[in-house]
mmCIF file of C-alpha atoms in Angstrom:
data_model
loop_
_atom_site.group_PDB
_atom_site.id
_atom_site.type_symbol
_atom_site.label_atom_id
_atom_site.label_comp_id
_atom_site.label_asym_id
_atom_site.label_seq_id
_atom_site.Cartn_x
_atom_site.Cartn_y
_atom_site.Cartn_z
ATOM 1 C CA MET A 22 107.804 4.571 208.962
ATOM 2 C CA GLU A 23 106.289 5.673 205.743
ATOM 3 C CA GLU A 24 108.322 3.796 203.710
ATOM 4 C CA GLN A 25 107.507 0.811 205.467
ATOM 5 C CA ASP A 26 103.878 1.251 204.794
ATOM 6 C CA GLN A 27 104.520 1.971 201.425
ATOM 7 C CA MET A 28 106.384 -1.330 200.862
ATOM 8 C CA GLN A 29 103.339 -3.189 202.857
ATOM 9 C CA SER A 30 100.914 -1.753 200.519
ATOM 10 C CA SER A 31 103.159 -2.497 197.332
ATOM 11 C CA ILE A 32 103.313 -6.013 198.773
ATOM 12 C CA GLU A 33 99.501 -6.654 199.430
ATOM 13 C CA VAL A 34 98.828 -5.027 195.941
ATOM 14 C CA GLU A 35 101.369 -7.714 194.633
ATOM 15 C CA GLU A 36 99.800 -10.585 196.592
ATOM 16 C CA LEU A 37 96.383 -9.612 195.425
ATOM 17 C CA GLU A 38 97.539 -9.425 191.682
ATOM 18 C CA GLU A 39 99.047 -13.237 192.214
ATOM 19 C CA GLN A 40 95.765 -14.188 193.497
ATOM 20 C CA GLN A 41 93.802 -12.805 190.863
ATOM 21 C CA GLN A 42 96.329 -14.669 188.176
ATOM 22 C CA ARG A 43 95.850 -17.863 190.011
ATOM 23 C CA GLU A 44 92.175 -17.242 190.357
ATOM 24 C CA GLY A 45 92.194 -16.454 186.675
ATOM 25 C CA LYS A 46 94.164 -19.564 185.473
ATOM 26 C CA ARG A 47 91.964 -22.003 187.845
ATOM 27 C CA LEU A 48 88.824 -20.345 185.794
ATOM 28 C CA GLU A 49 90.878 -21.344 182.326
ATOM 29 C CA GLU A 50 91.801 -24.754 183.569
ATOM 30 C CA GLU A 51 88.374 -25.512 184.600
ATOM 31 C CA ASN A 52 86.798 -24.369 181.215
ATOM 32 C CA VAL A 53 89.231 -26.491 179.321
ATOM 33 C CA VAL A 54 88.267 -29.629 181.410
ATOM 34 C CA ARG A 55 84.642 -29.060 181.096
ATOM 35 C CA PHE A 56 85.148 -28.842 177.393
ATOM 36 C CA LEU A 57 86.824 -32.007 177.237
ATOM 37 C CA ASP A 58 84.484 -33.571 179.419
ATOM 38 C CA SER A 59 81.863 -32.431 177.320
ATOM 39 C CA LEU A 60 83.276 -33.554 173.983
ATOM 40 C CA ASP A 61 84.186 -36.917 175.418
ATOM 41 C CA SER A 62 80.525 -37.277 176.794
ATOM 42 C CA TYR A 63 79.474 -36.089 172.972
ATOM 43 C CA VAL A 64 81.446 -39.019 171.278
ATOM 44 C CA THR A 65 80.324 -41.564 173.795
ATOM 45 C CA LEU A 66 76.691 -40.699 173.618
ATOM 46 C CA LEU A 67 76.910 -40.692 169.740
ATOM 47 C CA ASP A 68 78.629 -44.018 169.801
ATOM 48 C CA SER A 69 75.967 -45.191 172.073
ATOM 49 C CA LEU A 70 73.286 -43.994 169.995
ATOM 50 C CA SER A 71 74.545 -45.744 167.278
ATOM 51 C CA SER A 72 74.419 -49.008 168.748
ATOM 52 C CA THR A 73 71.007 -48.290 170.260
ATOM 53 C CA LEU A 74 69.546 -47.682 167.059
ATOM 54 C CA ARG A 75 71.380 -50.544 165.258
ATOM 55 C CA GLN A 76 69.490 -52.901 168.031
ATOM 56 C CA GLY A 77 66.307 -51.157 167.494
ATOM 57 C CA TRP A 78 66.256 -51.947 163.867
ATOM 58 C CA LEU A 79 67.405 -55.338 163.825
ATOM 59 C CA GLU A 80 64.770 -55.913 166.710
ATOM 60 C CA LEU A 81 62.356 -54.385 164.196
ATOM 61 C CA ALA A 82 63.461 -56.450 161.373
ATOM 62 C CA SER A 83 62.886 -59.665 163.189
ATOM 63 C CA ALA A 84 59.652 -58.548 164.443
ATOM 64 C CA ARG A 85 58.698 -58.112 160.941
ATOM 65 C CA GLN A 86 59.746 -61.174 160.242
ATOM 66 C CA SER A 87 58.106 -63.241 162.682
ATOM 67 C CA MET A 88 54.703 -61.242 162.437
ATOM 68 C CA GLY A 89 54.752 -60.618 158.662
ATOM 69 C CA ALA A 90 55.316 -57.736 156.281
ATOM 70 C CA SER A 91 51.723 -57.013 156.189
ATOM 71 C CA ARG A 92 51.208 -56.431 160.074
ATOM 72 C CA ILE A 93 54.341 -53.837 160.366
ATOM 73 C CA ASN A 94 54.177 -51.798 157.248
ATOM 74 C CA GLY A 95 53.554 -47.988 156.601
ATOM 75 C CA ALA A 96 50.384 -48.452 155.079
ATOM 76 C CA LEU A 97 49.057 -48.866 158.504
ATOM 77 C CA LEU A 98 49.651 -45.432 159.311
ATOM 78 C CA ASP A 99 46.503 -43.503 159.376
ATOM 79 C CA LEU A 100 48.342 -40.119 158.448
ATOM 80 C CA LYS A 101 45.950 -38.312 161.122
ATOM 81 C CA PHE A 102 47.331 -36.005 163.510
ATOM 82 C CA HIS A 103 47.584 -37.427 166.922
ATOM 83 C CA SER A 104 48.134 -35.509 170.252
ATOM 84 C CA ALA A 105 52.117 -36.098 171.301
ATOM 85 C CA ALA A 106 52.746 -38.859 173.923
ATOM 86 C CA THR A 107 56.071 -37.568 174.320
ATOM 87 C CA SER A 108 57.315 -33.676 174.499
ATOM 88 C CA LEU A 109 60.410 -31.771 174.879
ATOM 89 C CA GLN A 110 60.655 -29.081 177.199
ATOM 90 C CA VAL A 111 63.181 -26.230 176.949
ATOM 91 C CA THR A 112 64.302 -24.439 180.001
ATOM 92 C CA HIS A 113 66.742 -21.582 180.627
ATOM 93 C CA HIS A 114 69.248 -21.853 183.671
ATOM 94 C CA ASP A 115 70.490 -18.744 185.287
ATOM 95 C CA ASP A 116 73.252 -19.740 187.492
ATOM 96 C CA GLU A 117 77.110 -19.067 186.873
ATOM 97 C CA ILE A 118 77.909 -22.405 185.351
ATOM 98 C CA LEU A 119 74.797 -23.504 183.326
ATOM 99 C CA ASN A 120 73.741 -20.180 181.444
ATOM 100 C CA GLN A 121 72.444 -21.945 178.649
ATOM 101 C CA PRO A 122 69.092 -23.526 177.506
ATOM 102 C CA HIS A 123 68.451 -27.155 178.707
ATOM 103 C CA PHE A 124 66.346 -29.905 177.237
ATOM 104 C CA THR A 125 64.191 -32.121 179.431
ATOM 105 C CA LEU A 126 62.119 -35.181 177.552
ATOM 106 C CA CYS A 127 58.445 -35.653 178.953
ATOM 107 C CA LYS A 128 57.826 -39.244 178.321
ATOM 108 C CA TRP A 129 54.303 -40.519 177.994
ATOM 109 C CA ALA A 130 52.812 -37.394 179.416
ATOM 110 C CA SER A 131 49.088 -37.360 178.056
ATOM 111 C CA SER A 132 46.585 -34.872 178.888
ATOM 112 C CA LYS A 133 43.635 -37.523 177.674
ATOM 113 C CA ASN A 134 44.925 -39.576 181.120
ATOM 114 C CA GLY A 135 45.121 -36.743 183.604
ATOM 115 C CA TYR A 136 48.673 -36.455 183.813
ATOM 116 C CA GLY A 137 49.001 -33.300 181.935
ATOM 117 C CA ASP A 138 52.684 -32.145 181.666
ATOM 118 C CA GLU A 139 53.656 -34.563 184.661
ATOM 119 C CA LYS A 140 57.234 -36.214 184.041
ATOM 120 C CA LEU A 141 56.405 -40.044 184.434
ATOM 121 C CA ARG A 142 59.909 -41.744 185.421
ATOM 122 C CA GLU A 143 61.147 -45.130 185.705
ATOM 123 C CA ASN A 144 64.393 -47.093 186.222
ATOM 124 C CA LYS A 145 66.154 -48.110 182.964
ATOM 125 C CA LEU A 146 65.223 -51.726 181.526
ATOM 126 C CA GLN A 147 68.244 -54.007 181.819
ATOM 127 C CA THR A 148 69.042 -54.719 178.202
ATOM 128 C CA ASN A 149 71.509 -56.846 176.327
ATOM 129 C CA SER A 150 73.893 -53.634 175.243
ATOM 130 C CA ASP A 151 74.530 -51.689 177.958
ATOM 131 C CA GLY A 152 75.278 -47.755 177.517
ATOM 132 C CA PRO A 153 79.111 -46.771 178.186
ATOM 133 C CA GLN A 154 79.237 -45.133 181.329
ATOM 134 C CA LEU A 155 80.013 -41.316 180.994
ATOM 135 C CA ARG A 156 83.439 -40.186 182.578
ATOM 136 C CA HIS A 157 83.867 -36.921 184.250
ATOM 137 C CA ARG A 158 87.269 -36.208 184.768
ATOM 138 C CA SER A 159 86.986 -33.562 187.329
ATOM 139 C CA GLN A 160 84.564 -32.096 189.859
ATOM 140 C CA PHE A 161 84.300 -28.980 187.480
ATOM 141 C CA ALA A 162 81.739 -30.688 185.048
ATOM 142 C CA GLY A 163 78.408 -28.776 184.661
ATOM 143 C CA THR A 164 75.836 -31.356 184.741
ATOM 144 C CA PRO A 165 76.930 -34.280 186.950
ATOM 145 C CA GLU A 166 74.444 -36.886 185.809
ATOM 146 C CA LYS A 167 74.627 -40.334 187.243
ATOM 147 C CA ILE A 168 73.489 -43.181 185.073
ATOM 148 C CA PRO A 169 72.165 -45.906 187.076
ATOM 149 C CA GLU A 170 73.572 -49.382 187.003
ATOM 150 C CA THR A 171 71.798 -51.645 184.872
ATOM 151 C CA LYS A 172 73.360 -54.902 185.862
ATOM 152 C CA GLY A 173 71.222 -56.640 188.402
ATOM 153 C CA ALA A 174 69.187 -53.548 188.984
ATOM 154 C CA PRO A 175 65.322 -54.402 189.870
ATOM 155 C CA LEU A 176 62.972 -53.672 186.882
ATOM 156 C CA ILE A 177 60.205 -51.086 188.288
ATOM 157 C CA VAL A 178 57.978 -49.892 185.597
ATOM 158 C CA ASP A 179 54.960 -47.626 186.094
ATOM 159 C CA ASP A 180 51.583 -49.379 184.746
ATOM 160 C CA GLN A 181 50.551 -46.085 182.978
ATOM 161 C CA VAL A 182 53.714 -46.014 181.003
ATOM 162 C CA GLN A 183 53.453 -49.830 180.128
ATOM 163 C CA LYS A 184 49.854 -48.940 179.207
ATOM 164 C CA GLU A 185 50.785 -46.159 176.991
ATOM 165 C CA ARG A 186 53.410 -48.330 175.362
ATOM 166 C CA THR A 187 50.893 -50.925 174.628
ATOM 167 C CA LYS A 188 48.374 -48.394 173.307
ATOM 168 C CA SER A 189 51.166 -47.164 171.111
ATOM 169 C CA LEU A 190 51.623 -50.502 169.527
ATOM 170 C CA SER A 191 48.066 -51.114 169.023
ATOM 171 C CA MET A 192 47.988 -50.204 165.183
ATOM 172 C CA PHE A 193 50.079 -53.108 164.745
ATOM 173 C CA GLY A 194 47.436 -55.548 166.329
ATOM 174 C CA THR A 195 46.395 -56.932 169.819
ATOM 175 C CA LEU A 196 49.320 -59.480 170.013
ATOM 176 C CA VAL A 197 52.410 -58.308 169.210
ATOM 177 C CA SER A 198 55.785 -59.916 168.803
ATOM 178 C CA PRO A 199 58.562 -59.461 172.047
ATOM 179 C CA LYS A 200 60.724 -58.086 169.306
ATOM 180 C CA LEU A 201 58.504 -55.412 168.335
ATOM 181 C CA ARG A 202 58.409 -54.256 172.131
ATOM 182 C CA ALA A 203 62.021 -54.672 172.525
ATOM 183 C CA ALA A 204 62.382 -52.447 169.369
ATOM 184 C CA GLN A 205 59.854 -49.860 171.021
ATOM 185 C CA LEU A 206 62.213 -49.473 174.078
ATOM 186 C CA SER A 207 65.441 -49.399 172.068
ATOM 187 C CA PHE A 208 63.907 -46.270 170.174
ATOM 188 C CA GLU A 209 62.593 -45.114 173.454
ATOM 189 C CA THR A 210 66.210 -45.242 174.810
ATOM 190 C CA ALA A 211 67.626 -43.592 171.658
ATOM 191 C CA LEU A 212 65.128 -40.741 172.381
ATOM 192 C CA GLU A 213 66.586 -40.221 175.850
ATOM 193 C CA THR A 214 70.109 -40.499 174.510
ATOM 194 C CA LEU A 215 69.257 -37.900 171.805
ATOM 195 C CA VAL A 216 68.066 -35.287 174.555
ATOM 196 C CA GLU A 217 71.304 -35.711 176.284
ATOM 197 C CA ILE A 218 73.324 -35.320 173.227
ATOM 198 C CA ALA A 219 71.474 -32.184 172.685
ATOM 199 C CA ASN A 220 72.545 -30.763 176.231
ATOM 200 C CA VAL A 221 76.079 -32.068 176.136
ATOM 201 C CA ARG A 222 76.610 -30.426 172.775
ATOM 202 C CA LEU A 223 75.443 -26.756 174.079
ATOM 203 C CA THR A 224 77.835 -27.200 176.960
ATOM 204 C CA MET A 225 80.673 -28.108 174.357
ATOM 205 C CA LEU A 226 79.813 -25.112 172.212
ATOM 206 C CA SER A 227 79.814 -22.632 174.822
ATOM 207 C CA THR A 228 83.012 -24.043 176.755
ATOM 208 C CA SER A 229 84.820 -24.330 173.120
ATOM 209 C CA ASP A 230 83.781 -20.570 172.910
ATOM 210 C CA GLN A 231 85.253 -19.684 175.999
ATOM 211 C CA VAL A 232 88.581 -21.850 175.449
ATOM 212 C CA ARG A 233 88.844 -19.767 172.101
ATOM 213 C CA LYS A 234 88.421 -16.510 173.736
ATOM 214 C CA GLU A 235 91.062 -17.210 176.569
ATOM 215 C CA LEU A 236 93.398 -18.571 173.741
ATOM 216 C CA GLU A 237 92.701 -15.192 171.521
ATOM 217 C CA GLY A 238 93.366 -13.412 174.805
ATOM 218 C CA THR A 239 97.018 -14.963 175.363
ATOM 219 C CA GLU A 240 98.105 -14.648 172.038
ATOM 220 C CA GLY A 241 97.226 -11.106 171.596
ATOM 221 C CA MET B 3 47.672 -21.094 154.279
ATOM 222 C CA LEU B 4 48.124 -24.090 156.466
ATOM 223 C CA THR B 5 47.168 -24.088 160.086
ATOM 224 C CA TYR B 6 49.392 -24.866 162.946
ATOM 225 C CA GLU B 7 48.589 -28.493 163.223
ATOM 226 C CA GLU B 8 49.052 -28.837 159.429
ATOM 227 C CA ARG B 9 52.714 -27.864 159.100
ATOM 228 C CA GLN B 10 54.888 -30.682 158.497
ATOM 229 C CA ILE B 11 57.478 -31.342 160.915
ATOM 230 C CA HIS B 12 59.519 -33.819 159.024
ATOM 231 C CA LEU B 13 60.936 -34.363 155.884
ATOM 232 C CA SER B 14 61.273 -38.005 154.524
ATOM 233 C CA TRP B 15 64.303 -38.539 152.197
ATOM 234 C CA THR B 16 63.897 -40.652 149.122
ATOM 235 C CA GLN B 17 65.921 -41.059 146.021
ATOM 236 C CA ASN B 18 63.813 -38.518 144.305
ATOM 237 C CA THR B 19 64.033 -35.942 146.936
ATOM 238 C CA THR B 20 65.893 -33.199 145.490
ATOM 239 C CA ILE B 21 68.588 -31.157 147.290
ATOM 240 C CA LYS B 22 66.636 -27.945 147.109
ATOM 241 C CA GLN B 23 63.989 -29.653 148.836
ATOM 242 C CA ILE B 24 66.163 -30.480 151.617
ATOM 243 C CA GLU B 25 67.712 -26.896 151.977
ATOM 244 C CA ASP B 26 64.095 -25.637 152.200
ATOM 245 C CA ALA B 27 63.352 -28.015 154.871
ATOM 246 C CA PHE B 28 66.342 -27.348 156.499
ATOM 247 C CA LYS B 29 65.778 -23.297 156.487
ATOM 248 C CA GLU B 30 62.025 -23.771 157.564
ATOM 249 C CA PHE B 31 62.628 -26.191 160.370
ATOM 250 C CA THR B 32 65.711 -23.948 161.812
ATOM 251 C CA THR B 33 63.470 -20.706 161.526
ATOM 252 C CA ARG B 34 60.317 -22.242 163.254
ATOM 253 C CA GLU B 35 59.682 -21.175 167.022
ATOM 254 C CA ASP B 36 57.951 -24.413 167.682
ATOM 255 C CA ILE B 37 60.890 -26.632 166.847
ATOM 256 C CA ALA B 38 63.788 -27.048 169.602
ATOM 257 C CA VAL B 39 65.609 -30.000 168.125
ATOM 258 C CA VAL B 40 66.459 -31.129 164.613
ATOM 259 C CA LEU B 41 67.544 -34.252 163.695
ATOM 260 C CA ILE B 42 68.941 -35.149 160.429
ATOM 261 C CA SER B 43 70.768 -38.359 158.783
ATOM 262 C CA GLN B 44 74.403 -37.540 158.675
ATOM 263 C CA TYR B 45 74.103 -38.753 154.886
ATOM 264 C CA VAL B 46 71.488 -36.148 154.328
ATOM 265 C CA ALA B 47 73.693 -33.854 156.130
ATOM 266 C CA ASN B 48 76.344 -34.343 153.785
ATOM 267 C CA MET B 49 74.294 -33.181 150.940
ATOM 268 C CA ILE B 50 73.795 -29.852 152.273
ATOM 269 C CA ARG B 51 77.016 -29.530 154.363
ATOM 270 C CA PHE B 52 77.570 -26.034 153.290
ATOM 271 C CA LEU B 53 74.408 -25.122 155.025
ATOM 272 C CA VAL B 54 74.635 -27.126 158.238
ATOM 273 C CA ASP B 55 78.270 -26.189 158.971
ATOM 274 C CA SER B 56 77.269 -22.372 158.523
ATOM 275 C CA TYR B 57 74.509 -23.000 161.293
ATOM 276 C CA ASN B 58 75.701 -21.688 164.713
ATOM 277 C CA GLN B 59 72.459 -21.157 166.776
ATOM 278 C CA PRO B 60 72.943 -22.224 170.245
ATOM 279 C CA VAL B 61 69.276 -22.602 171.150
ATOM 280 C CA LEU B 62 68.377 -24.911 168.265
ATOM 281 C CA ALA B 63 70.000 -28.342 168.866
ATOM 282 C CA PHE B 64 70.758 -29.643 165.048
ATOM 283 C CA LEU B 65 71.767 -33.185 165.764
ATOM 284 C CA GLU B 66 73.495 -35.531 162.874
ATOM 285 C CA ILE B 67 72.406 -39.010 163.571
ATOM 286 C CA PRO B 68 73.284 -42.281 161.877
ATOM 287 C CA SER B 69 70.771 -43.987 159.617
ATOM 288 C CA LYS B 70 69.934 -47.319 158.756
ATOM 289 C CA ASP B 71 72.232 -47.618 155.613
ATOM 290 C CA HIS B 72 74.955 -45.169 156.453
ATOM 291 C CA PRO B 73 76.940 -45.403 159.927
ATOM 292 C CA TYR B 74 77.763 -42.222 161.673
ATOM 293 C CA ASP B 75 81.212 -40.809 160.996
ATOM 294 C CA PRO B 76 82.938 -38.119 163.490
ATOM 295 C CA ALA B 77 84.691 -36.840 160.771
ATOM 296 C CA HIS B 78 81.884 -35.331 159.191
ATOM 297 C CA ASP B 79 79.899 -33.848 162.326
ATOM 298 C CA SER B 80 79.945 -30.390 161.752
ATOM 299 C CA VAL B 81 79.938 -29.575 165.691
ATOM 300 C CA ILE B 82 83.439 -31.731 166.029
ATOM 301 C CA SER B 83 84.763 -30.248 163.044
ATOM 302 C CA ARG B 84 83.959 -26.898 164.628
ATOM 303 C CA VAL B 85 86.187 -27.594 167.988
ATOM 304 C CA LYS B 86 88.774 -29.521 165.939
ATOM 305 C CA TYR B 87 91.045 -26.602 165.559
ATOM 306 C CA LEU B 88 91.369 -26.514 168.933
ATOM 307 C CA PHE B 89 93.587 -29.886 168.809
ATOM 308 C CA SER B 90 95.219 -29.077 165.913
ATOM 309 C CA THR B 91 96.680 -26.379 163.549
ATOM 310 C CA GLU B 92 95.218 -27.786 160.366
ATOM 311 C CA SER B 93 92.244 -26.158 158.899
ATOM 312 C CA VAL B 94 88.582 -27.403 159.864
ATOM 313 C CA ALA B 95 88.090 -28.630 156.296
ATOM 314 C CA SER B 96 91.348 -30.133 155.464
ATOM 315 C CA GLY B 97 90.164 -33.719 156.834
ATOM 316 C CA ARG B 98 86.763 -33.585 154.824
ATOM 317 C CA ARG B 99 86.743 -35.826 152.060
#
């Protein structure tokens, strides 16, 4: 009877150990997949940033050609300090997956207009160069973000955001070329992409450290 | 002594900018508490590559971006170079030109 009890307990211990090993392996694979996802996102976002910036520079050059070099010139800058229309917030997540800082962009939030730190959101404007869709291979992705479809989506822009955009272009004159407005939107999109890149970079570095520790653990 | 509002938050690179100026700006921007993200053209980052590669603080985001005259090259990105060892047995600097 005692032997049977001992056998039973040893079997239970073995099963528990197997279960722990399976769980450990699952966590390792989860880290690897999350790392690969973040690396893929990082490269994809950088490629998107390159094309967005290229488009913005081209539109700026077109605007300069249509409006004249004297109207789009660095000499127009008054070199005075202005309150920032767009700010970056750093928050810290305490959950298990996202145990790292997170960057959030607050666009066109001006205290002069009474909005304070309120975040003004809008749907993405449909542009000629649609950004690549981020692919998440598995359900283990730490930040499952969805990029809204731009093709055919209706354009909804907040009036206050549009006023802020117009105000920022006012130093180039009252009537500005559509290309200059398009350049502004391109650089605004590039700014959003940069914040995404910053967040993905943090995820990639933290997951790569975890994968490296696991590899060192298996080798040792 | 400059006030908080008077401290510069950018360095515009020109042909006359020295490596020392770039290094000083890098050290200042990466140690200031009011700066969370530093953007640097990859072309300029290549001039201070040893400093950029040695930076590994997680909170401050240090991003290498393309410039108008120099496209982005993933092979020179410090973050990608840091994780490349996970895919090959070559050293991190072996692929650098």
